[in-house]
PDB file of N, CA and C in Angstrom:
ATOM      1  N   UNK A   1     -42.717  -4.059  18.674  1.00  0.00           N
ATOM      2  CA  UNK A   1     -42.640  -3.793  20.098  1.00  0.00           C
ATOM      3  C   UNK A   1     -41.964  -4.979  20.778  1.00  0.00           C
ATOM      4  N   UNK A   2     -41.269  -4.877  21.322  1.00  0.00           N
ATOM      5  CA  UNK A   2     -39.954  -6.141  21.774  1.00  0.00           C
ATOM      6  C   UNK A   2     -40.104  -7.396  20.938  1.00  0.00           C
ATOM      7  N   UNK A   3     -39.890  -6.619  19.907  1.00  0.00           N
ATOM      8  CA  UNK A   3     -39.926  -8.590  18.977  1.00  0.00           C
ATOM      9  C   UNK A   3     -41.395  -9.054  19.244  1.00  0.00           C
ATOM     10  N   UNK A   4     -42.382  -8.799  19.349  1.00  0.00           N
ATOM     11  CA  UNK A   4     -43.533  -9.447  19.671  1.00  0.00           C
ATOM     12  C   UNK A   4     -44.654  -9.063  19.031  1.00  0.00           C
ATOM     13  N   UNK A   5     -44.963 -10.041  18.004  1.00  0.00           N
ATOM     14  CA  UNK A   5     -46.090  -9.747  17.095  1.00  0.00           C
ATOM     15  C   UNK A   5     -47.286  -9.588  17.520  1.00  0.00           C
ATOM     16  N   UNK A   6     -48.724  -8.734  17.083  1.00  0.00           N
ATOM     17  CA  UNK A   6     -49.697  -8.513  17.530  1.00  0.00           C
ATOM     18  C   UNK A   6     -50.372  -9.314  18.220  1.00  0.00           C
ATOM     19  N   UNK A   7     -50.505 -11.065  17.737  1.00  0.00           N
ATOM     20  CA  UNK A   7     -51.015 -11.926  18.525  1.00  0.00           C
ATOM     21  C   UNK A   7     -50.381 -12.536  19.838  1.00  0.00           C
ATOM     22  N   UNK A   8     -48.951 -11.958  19.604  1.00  0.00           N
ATOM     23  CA  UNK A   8     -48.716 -12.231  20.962  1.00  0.00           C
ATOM     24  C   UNK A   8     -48.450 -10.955  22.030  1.00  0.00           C
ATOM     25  N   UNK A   9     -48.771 -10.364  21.541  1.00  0.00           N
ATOM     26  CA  UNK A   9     -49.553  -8.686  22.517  1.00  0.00           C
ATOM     27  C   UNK A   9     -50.721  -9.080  22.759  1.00  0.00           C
ATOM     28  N   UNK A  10     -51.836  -9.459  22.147  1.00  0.00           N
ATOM     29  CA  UNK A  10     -52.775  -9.621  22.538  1.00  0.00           C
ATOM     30  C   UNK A  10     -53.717 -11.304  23.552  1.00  0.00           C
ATOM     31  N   UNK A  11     -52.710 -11.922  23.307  1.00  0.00           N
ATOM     32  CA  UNK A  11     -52.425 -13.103  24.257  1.00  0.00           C
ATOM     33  C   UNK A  11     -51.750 -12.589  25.752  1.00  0.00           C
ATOM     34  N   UNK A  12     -51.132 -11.895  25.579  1.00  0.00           N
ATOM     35  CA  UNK A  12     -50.714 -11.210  26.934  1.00  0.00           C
ATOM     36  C   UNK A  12     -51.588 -10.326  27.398  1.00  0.00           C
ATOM     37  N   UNK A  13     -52.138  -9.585  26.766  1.00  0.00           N
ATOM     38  CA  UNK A  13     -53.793  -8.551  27.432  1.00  0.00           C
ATOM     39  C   UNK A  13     -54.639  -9.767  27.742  1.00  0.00           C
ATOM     40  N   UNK A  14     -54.856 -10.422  27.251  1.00  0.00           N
ATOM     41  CA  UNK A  14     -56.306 -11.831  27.900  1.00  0.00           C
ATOM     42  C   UNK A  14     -54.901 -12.169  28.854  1.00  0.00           C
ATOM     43  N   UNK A  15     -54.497 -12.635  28.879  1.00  0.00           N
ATOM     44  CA  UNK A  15     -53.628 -13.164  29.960  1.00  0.00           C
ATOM     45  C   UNK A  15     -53.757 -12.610  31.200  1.00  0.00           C
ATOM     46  N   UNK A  16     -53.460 -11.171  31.232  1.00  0.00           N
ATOM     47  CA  UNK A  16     -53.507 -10.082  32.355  1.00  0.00           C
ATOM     48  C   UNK A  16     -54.231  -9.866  32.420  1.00  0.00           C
ATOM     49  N   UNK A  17     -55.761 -10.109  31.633  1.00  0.00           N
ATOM     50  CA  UNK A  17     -57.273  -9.520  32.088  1.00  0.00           C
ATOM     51  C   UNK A  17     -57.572 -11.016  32.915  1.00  0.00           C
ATOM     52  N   UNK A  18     -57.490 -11.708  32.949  1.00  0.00           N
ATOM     53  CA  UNK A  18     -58.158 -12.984  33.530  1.00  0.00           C
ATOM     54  C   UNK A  18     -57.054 -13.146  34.975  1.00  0.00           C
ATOM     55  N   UNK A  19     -55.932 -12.591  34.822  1.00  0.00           N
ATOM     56  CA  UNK A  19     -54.971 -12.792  36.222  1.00  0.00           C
ATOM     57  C   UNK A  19     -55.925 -11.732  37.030  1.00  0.00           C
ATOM     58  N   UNK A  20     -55.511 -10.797  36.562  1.00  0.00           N
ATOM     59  CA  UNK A  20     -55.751  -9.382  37.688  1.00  0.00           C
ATOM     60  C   UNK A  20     -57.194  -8.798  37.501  1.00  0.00           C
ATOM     61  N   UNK A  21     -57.654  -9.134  36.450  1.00  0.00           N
ATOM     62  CA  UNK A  21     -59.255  -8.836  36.623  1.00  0.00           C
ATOM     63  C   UNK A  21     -59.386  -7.188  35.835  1.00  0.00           C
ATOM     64  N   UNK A  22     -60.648  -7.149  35.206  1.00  0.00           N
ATOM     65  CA  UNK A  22     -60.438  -6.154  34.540  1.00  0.00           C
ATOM     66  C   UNK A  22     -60.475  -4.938  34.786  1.00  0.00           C
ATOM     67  N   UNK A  23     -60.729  -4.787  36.638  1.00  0.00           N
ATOM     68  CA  UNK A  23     -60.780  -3.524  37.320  1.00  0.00           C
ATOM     69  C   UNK A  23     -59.370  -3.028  37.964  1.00  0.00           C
ATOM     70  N   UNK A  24     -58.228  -3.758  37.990  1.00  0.00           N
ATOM     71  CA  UNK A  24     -57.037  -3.853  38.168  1.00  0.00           C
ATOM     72  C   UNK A  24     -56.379  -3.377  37.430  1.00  0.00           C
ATOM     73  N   UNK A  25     -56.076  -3.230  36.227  1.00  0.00           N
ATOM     74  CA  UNK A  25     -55.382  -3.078  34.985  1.00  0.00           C
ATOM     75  C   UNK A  25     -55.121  -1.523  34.973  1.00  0.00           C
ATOM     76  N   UNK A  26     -55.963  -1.144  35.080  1.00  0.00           N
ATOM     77  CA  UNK A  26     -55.573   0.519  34.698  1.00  0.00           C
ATOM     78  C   UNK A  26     -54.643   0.935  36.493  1.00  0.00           C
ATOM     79  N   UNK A  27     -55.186   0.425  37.361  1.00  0.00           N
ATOM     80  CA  UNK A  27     -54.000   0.519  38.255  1.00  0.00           C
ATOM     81  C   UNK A  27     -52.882   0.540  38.477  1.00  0.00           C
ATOM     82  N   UNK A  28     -52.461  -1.013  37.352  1.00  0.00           N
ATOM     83  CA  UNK A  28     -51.402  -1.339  36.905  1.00  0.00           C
ATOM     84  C   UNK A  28     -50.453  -0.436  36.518  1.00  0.00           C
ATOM     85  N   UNK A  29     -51.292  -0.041  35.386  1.00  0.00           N
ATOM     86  CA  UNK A  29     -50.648   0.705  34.252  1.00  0.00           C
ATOM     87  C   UNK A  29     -50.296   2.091  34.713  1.00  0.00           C
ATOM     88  N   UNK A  30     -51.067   2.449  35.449  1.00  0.00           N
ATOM     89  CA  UNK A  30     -50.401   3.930  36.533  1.00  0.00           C
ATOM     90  C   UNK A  30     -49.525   3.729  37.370  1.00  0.00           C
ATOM     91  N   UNK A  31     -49.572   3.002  37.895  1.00  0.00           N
ATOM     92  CA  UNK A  31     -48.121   2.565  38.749  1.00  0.00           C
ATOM     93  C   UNK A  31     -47.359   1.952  38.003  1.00  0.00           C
ATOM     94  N   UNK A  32     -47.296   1.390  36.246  1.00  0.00           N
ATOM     95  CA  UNK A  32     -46.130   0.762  35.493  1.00  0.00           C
ATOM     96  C   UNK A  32     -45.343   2.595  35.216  1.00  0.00           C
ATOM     97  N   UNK A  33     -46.384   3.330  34.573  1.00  0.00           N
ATOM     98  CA  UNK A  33     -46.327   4.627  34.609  1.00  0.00           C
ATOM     99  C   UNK A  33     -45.465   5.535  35.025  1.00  0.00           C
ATOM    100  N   UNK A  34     -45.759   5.389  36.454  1.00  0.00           N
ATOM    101  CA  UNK A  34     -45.438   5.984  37.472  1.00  0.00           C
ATOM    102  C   UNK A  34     -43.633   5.953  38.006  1.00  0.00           C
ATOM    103  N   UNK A  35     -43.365   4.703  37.843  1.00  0.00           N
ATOM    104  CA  UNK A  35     -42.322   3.438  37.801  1.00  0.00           C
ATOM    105  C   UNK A  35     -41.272   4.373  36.551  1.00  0.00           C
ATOM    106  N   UNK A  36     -41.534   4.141  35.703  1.00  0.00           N
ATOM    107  CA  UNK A  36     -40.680   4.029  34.557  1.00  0.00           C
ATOM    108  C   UNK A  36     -40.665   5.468  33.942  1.00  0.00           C
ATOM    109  N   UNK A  37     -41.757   6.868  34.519  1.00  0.00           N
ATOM    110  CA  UNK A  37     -41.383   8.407  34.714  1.00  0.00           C
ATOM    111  C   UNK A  37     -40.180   8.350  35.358  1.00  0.00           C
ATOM    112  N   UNK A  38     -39.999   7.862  36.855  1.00  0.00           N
ATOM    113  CA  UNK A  38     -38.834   7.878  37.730  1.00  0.00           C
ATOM    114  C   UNK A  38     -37.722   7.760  37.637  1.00  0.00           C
ATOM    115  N   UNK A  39     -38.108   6.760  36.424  1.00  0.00           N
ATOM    116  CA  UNK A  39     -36.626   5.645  36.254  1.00  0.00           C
ATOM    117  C   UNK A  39     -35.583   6.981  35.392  1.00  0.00           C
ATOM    118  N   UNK A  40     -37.169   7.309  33.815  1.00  0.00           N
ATOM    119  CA  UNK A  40     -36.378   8.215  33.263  1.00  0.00           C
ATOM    120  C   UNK A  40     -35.878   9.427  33.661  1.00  0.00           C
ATOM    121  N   UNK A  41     -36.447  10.182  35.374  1.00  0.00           N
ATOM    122  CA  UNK A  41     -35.779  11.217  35.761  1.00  0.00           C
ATOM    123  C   UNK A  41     -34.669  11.114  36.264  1.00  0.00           C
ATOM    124  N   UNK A  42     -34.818   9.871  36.921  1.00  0.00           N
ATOM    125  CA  UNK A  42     -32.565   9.442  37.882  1.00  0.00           C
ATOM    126  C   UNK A  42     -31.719   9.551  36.416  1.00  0.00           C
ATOM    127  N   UNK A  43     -32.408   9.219  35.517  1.00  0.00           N
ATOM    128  CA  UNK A  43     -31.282   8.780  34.360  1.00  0.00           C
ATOM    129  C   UNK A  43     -31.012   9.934  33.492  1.00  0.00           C
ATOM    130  N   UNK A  44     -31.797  10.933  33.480  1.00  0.00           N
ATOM    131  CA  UNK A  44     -31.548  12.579  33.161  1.00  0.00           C
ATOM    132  C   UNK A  44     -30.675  12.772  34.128  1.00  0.00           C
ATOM    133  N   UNK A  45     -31.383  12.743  35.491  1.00  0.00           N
ATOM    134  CA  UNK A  45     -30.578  14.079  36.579  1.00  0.00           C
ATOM    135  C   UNK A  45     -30.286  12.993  37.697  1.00  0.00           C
ATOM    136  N   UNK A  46     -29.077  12.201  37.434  1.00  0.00           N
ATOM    137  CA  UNK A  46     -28.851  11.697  38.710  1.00  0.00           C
ATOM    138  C   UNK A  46     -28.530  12.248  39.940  1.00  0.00           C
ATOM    139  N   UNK A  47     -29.396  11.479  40.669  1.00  0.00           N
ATOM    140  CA  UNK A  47     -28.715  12.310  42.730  1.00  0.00           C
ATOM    141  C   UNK A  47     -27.635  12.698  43.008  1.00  0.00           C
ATOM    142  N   UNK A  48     -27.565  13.738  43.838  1.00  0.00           N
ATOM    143  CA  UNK A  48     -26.681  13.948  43.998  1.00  0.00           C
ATOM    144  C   UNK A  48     -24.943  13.192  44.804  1.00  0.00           C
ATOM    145  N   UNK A  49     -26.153  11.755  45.201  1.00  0.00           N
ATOM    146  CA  UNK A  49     -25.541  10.336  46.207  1.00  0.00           C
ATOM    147  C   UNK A  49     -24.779   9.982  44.820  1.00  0.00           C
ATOM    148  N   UNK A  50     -25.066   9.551  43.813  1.00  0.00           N
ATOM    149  CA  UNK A  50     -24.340   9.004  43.080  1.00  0.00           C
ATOM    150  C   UNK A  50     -22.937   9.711  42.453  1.00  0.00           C
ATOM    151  N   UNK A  51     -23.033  11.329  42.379  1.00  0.00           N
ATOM    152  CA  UNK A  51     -22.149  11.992  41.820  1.00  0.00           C
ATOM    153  C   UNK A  51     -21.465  12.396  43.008  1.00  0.00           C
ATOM    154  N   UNK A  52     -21.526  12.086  44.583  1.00  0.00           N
ATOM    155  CA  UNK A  52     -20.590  12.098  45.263  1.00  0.00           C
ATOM    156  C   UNK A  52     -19.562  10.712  45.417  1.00  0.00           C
ATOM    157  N   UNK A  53     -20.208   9.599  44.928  1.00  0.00           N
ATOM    158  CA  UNK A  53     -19.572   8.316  45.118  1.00  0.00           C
ATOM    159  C   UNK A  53     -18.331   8.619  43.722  1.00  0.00           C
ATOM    160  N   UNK A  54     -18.834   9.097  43.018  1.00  0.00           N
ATOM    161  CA  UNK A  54     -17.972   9.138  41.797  1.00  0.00           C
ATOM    162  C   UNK A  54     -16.722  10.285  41.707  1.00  0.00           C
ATOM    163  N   UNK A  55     -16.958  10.668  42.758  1.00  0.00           N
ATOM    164  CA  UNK A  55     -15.945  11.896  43.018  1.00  0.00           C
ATOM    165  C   UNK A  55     -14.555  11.383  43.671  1.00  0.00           C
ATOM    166  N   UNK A  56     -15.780   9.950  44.675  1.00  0.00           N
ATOM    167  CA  UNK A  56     -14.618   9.272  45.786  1.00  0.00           C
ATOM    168  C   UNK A  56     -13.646   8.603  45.535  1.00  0.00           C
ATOM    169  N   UNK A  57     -13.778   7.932  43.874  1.00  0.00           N
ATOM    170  CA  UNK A  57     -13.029   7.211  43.324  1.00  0.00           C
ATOM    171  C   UNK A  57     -11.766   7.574  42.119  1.00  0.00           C
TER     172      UNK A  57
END
């Protein structure tokens, strides 16, 4: 998972449990979620703003 071995996945979970607290996290992760659904729908079906700019040129 990005070049990053288990202990340093799991140095980053204690990391983010002691920043944001352990009632935070799943918040996180629905709005990381949430974020990166979006990203992959513009990048299926881009707007229709972008495929008029590309027309202009």
């Amino acid at each position: 998972m990005f070049g990053l071995g288990w202990p340093e996945v799991a140095i980053i979970v204690v990391v983010a449990v002691v920043i944001f607290g352990p009632k935070k996290i799943p918040e996180l992760g629905s709005a990381l979620g949430k974020t990166l659904r979006g990203f992959k729908e513009e990048l299926k079906n881009p707007s229709e703003d972008t495929n008029s700019e590309d027309e202009e040129k």
